[in-house]
XYZ file of C-alpha atoms in Angstrom:
150
model
C 13.665 7.909 29.810
C 14.983 11.215 28.650
C 13.356 12.736 25.499
C 15.756 14.105 22.901
C 13.103 15.583 20.661
C 13.529 19.181 19.571
C 16.900 19.563 21.214
C 19.248 22.310 20.006
C 22.996 22.550 20.142
C 25.785 24.317 18.247
C 27.853 22.111 15.932
C 31.355 22.781 14.764
C 30.471 23.633 11.121
C 30.377 27.461 11.390
C 27.091 28.959 12.592
C 25.072 25.865 12.023
C 22.562 24.513 14.521
C 21.772 20.854 15.217
C 18.164 20.111 15.982
C 15.991 17.030 16.170
C 12.389 16.936 15.062
C 9.716 14.194 15.094
C 8.506 13.070 11.655
C 5.149 11.486 10.971
C 3.903 9.444 8.075
C 7.025 7.221 7.604
C 6.384 3.479 7.212
C 9.516 2.146 5.492
C 13.185 2.750 4.751
C 12.301 4.216 1.408
C 10.180 6.851 3.168
C 13.096 7.754 5.432
C 15.415 8.001 2.445
C 12.945 10.249 0.638
C 12.628 12.572 3.583
C 16.400 12.720 4.042
C 16.918 13.471 0.382
C 14.215 16.200 0.411
C 15.746 17.930 3.371
C 19.289 17.692 2.053
C 18.242 19.479 -1.189
C 17.149 22.531 0.782
C 19.567 25.478 0.851
C 21.200 26.019 4.191
C 21.043 22.366 5.233
C 24.480 21.136 6.286
C 23.439 17.526 7.030
C 20.292 15.482 7.654
C 19.806 12.059 9.137
C 16.470 10.277 9.504
C 15.962 7.464 12.047
C 13.046 5.306 10.916
C 12.690 3.366 14.192
C 12.456 6.490 16.390
C 10.824 8.601 13.661
C 13.283 11.429 14.355
C 15.137 13.603 11.886
C 18.460 15.150 13.081
C 19.367 18.286 11.165
C 22.461 20.496 10.985
C 21.308 23.749 9.274
C 22.217 27.377 8.962
C 19.403 29.388 10.626
C 20.390 32.477 8.483
C 19.539 30.571 5.315
C 16.684 28.276 6.246
C 14.018 28.035 9.001
C 12.485 24.925 10.513
C 9.125 25.998 9.033
C 10.581 26.104 5.525
C 12.054 22.639 6.102
C 8.637 21.491 7.318
C 7.036 22.804 4.100
C 9.489 20.809 2.012
C 8.775 17.630 4.009
C 5.027 18.221 3.719
C 5.376 18.603 -0.036
C 7.026 15.142 -0.085
C 3.960 13.687 1.646
C 5.136 13.488 5.305
C 5.040 15.876 8.283
C 7.772 17.437 10.357
C 6.787 18.588 13.798
C 8.665 21.784 14.341
C 6.746 23.238 17.251
C 7.849 22.779 20.865
C 4.378 23.623 22.188
C 2.397 21.227 24.445
C -0.359 21.125 21.802
C 2.097 19.727 19.206
C 3.367 17.146 21.673
C -0.200 16.130 22.583
C -1.056 15.928 18.859
C 1.931 13.708 18.179
C 1.084 11.425 21.131
C -2.523 11.197 19.913
C -1.426 10.284 16.430
C 0.857 7.564 17.786
C -1.919 6.190 19.987
C -4.345 6.080 17.028
C -1.775 4.307 14.875
C -1.107 1.758 17.680
C -4.801 1.051 18.055
C -5.179 0.527 14.311
C -2.210 -1.891 14.218
C -3.644 -3.792 17.192
C -7.042 -4.086 15.496
C -5.362 -5.321 12.219
C -3.347 -7.925 14.190
C -6.411 -9.257 16.036
C -8.441 -9.393 12.856
C -5.675 -11.261 11.055
C -5.427 -13.822 13.823
C -9.186 -14.231 14.015
C -9.277 -15.015 10.260
C -5.983 -17.020 10.175
C -7.160 -19.635 12.663
C -10.206 -20.749 10.670
C -8.150 -20.438 7.461
C -5.596 -22.826 8.898
C -8.297 -25.260 10.022
C -9.977 -25.273 6.582
C -6.648 -25.703 4.758
C -5.430 -28.560 7.016
C -8.418 -30.361 8.431
C -11.314 -29.648 6.013
C -9.326 -29.571 2.771
C -11.544 -32.241 1.156
C -14.698 -30.160 1.339
C -15.822 -29.191 -2.117
C -15.140 -25.566 -2.918
C -12.983 -25.100 0.202
C -10.573 -23.026 -1.869
C -13.312 -20.305 -2.200
C -13.678 -20.245 1.597
C -9.908 -20.047 2.013
C -9.752 -17.207 -0.494
C -12.588 -15.348 1.368
C -10.638 -15.765 4.650
C -7.228 -14.851 3.233
C -8.292 -11.804 1.240
C -8.938 -9.426 4.224
C -5.750 -10.704 5.936
C -3.618 -9.753 2.936
C -5.341 -6.614 1.715
C -6.523 -4.995 4.962
C -4.383 -6.401 7.807
C -1.339 -6.488 5.656
C -1.658 -2.905 4.380
C 0.364 -0.108 5.848
């Protein structure tokens, strides 16, 4: 699979440059829209498009007016991160962050399943036990507030 991250090409709009950068910290469409809006407000940005699924932002900008590091500062001020470096360290850091996020999501899913099975059994089979609603509440609370959090 060919990686298109941090690719550069000239685009027709004058002296603008099209470049793609990975973005971290996005979890929803609202986050992507916020990043896109923040980048578009910067002087020298011709266009910006954020892809939530691939976590990539595609920029057309004028290098004479704005640098990738200035764009990164704007994105960081909005609460996200834009990886502008092409170095191996940056790529390794991004891969490490993605791996940690994957492990956390896997742990949350396993925990939710481990609590959901007894919750189902209590709610369907043992529903006549006195105070079973407190047990169901105790089982459901971590599912909703920990496993369900982003």
